[in-house]
Amino acid sequence: MKVVLFCGGMGMRIRADNQSAPKPMTPIGDRPILWHIMRYYAHFGHTEFILCLGYGASVIKDYFLNYRETASNNFVLSNGGQDVEMLESDISEWKITFVDTGLTTAIGERLRRVRPYLEGDDVFLANYGDGVSDVDMNALIASLPAGHVGSLLAVPPQDSFHVVGLDQEGGMTGIVPVASMNMWINGGFFVLRQGIFDYIDEGEDLVMDGCIRAAAAGKFTANRYEGFWACMDTLKERAYLEELHAAGAAPWELWRQRETV
């Protein structure tokens, strides 16, 4: 089952300087978050990826063209460094299709532009390329209702701000942490059928156009999930993910848990 990853964003909010790398290439430890997301899907057996490129496309291409397995795998070095025997591998079974989908293209249009590479897959997966989770992806796929063109992961908001209640005169009636409210946001883990393309016109967005239309037709669903989910839009969020990774307590690194069993 193919996995479409939207990798064309500039990620302006996460930049600390004038770095030119696209947001999916922002590192967590020694690997970019894009690799972490791909490794997550591979853990569930989904190793065919379609990367929707835009800003910084050459950076992503060069990263995989010059990929070093030794950076994150055990190996044996011999013959004075001339021979390297890998003891395990990250991406040897991956198939990655790189598609330039434009610099400022809407997400829905990016998806439309890679549709030819999805032939043969009635159901496929998609992700924004900046969020991680420990959700059981294969369970999500299995839960997609018959006749629906897609589903998304709905998660509680992660923000730390408070919602202020006001009356008509401007008096404050209360303050409630947004995380404690009965609210659900789009977590960006999509399970889609080919029928989603019937709801997306040229130049449109996947969620605000396609998903809304499909939902209005009773053809789209949301899966509530209260387990681990986090996105990386800001430096603060990146620092949080870095801390989890450095401590060996990153919930999304399900492949690590398998290795230590």
XYZ file of N, CA and C in Angstrom, residues 6 16 40 62 84 127 146 157 175 186 189 214 217 220 226 230:
48
model
N 3.481 14.689 1.879
C 3.526 16.063 1.365
C 4.770 16.756 1.929
N 15.073 28.909 12.873
C 15.772 29.747 13.840
C 16.710 30.711 13.131
N 8.224 4.820 10.431
C 6.991 4.436 11.119
C 6.095 3.621 10.185
N 18.788 14.756 -2.631
C 20.196 14.497 -2.328
C 20.355 13.672 -1.055
N 32.487 -3.055 4.508
C 31.469 -2.756 5.508
C 30.345 -3.779 5.370
N 0.154 11.623 4.503
C 0.566 12.313 5.722
C 1.213 13.641 5.340
N -16.757 0.701 4.613
C -17.048 0.423 3.206
C -17.838 1.589 2.614
N -6.211 18.780 20.864
C -5.235 19.842 20.604
C -4.072 19.760 21.572
N -11.877 30.728 32.473
C -10.693 30.400 31.680
C -10.552 28.878 31.663
N -7.312 17.888 13.282
C -6.835 16.981 12.250
C -5.373 16.613 12.531
N -2.967 11.999 9.649
C -2.753 10.617 9.206
C -3.999 10.192 8.436
N -16.587 15.465 0.976
C -16.838 14.037 1.161
C -17.617 13.791 2.452
N -21.194 14.502 2.139
C -21.882 13.446 1.391
C -21.952 12.141 2.184
N -16.900 10.356 4.477
C -15.604 10.550 5.139
C -15.791 10.401 6.644
N -6.541 9.180 21.375
C -6.038 9.894 22.543
C -4.652 9.416 22.958
N 2.089 14.090 17.971
C 2.737 15.399 18.076
C 3.134 15.864 16.684
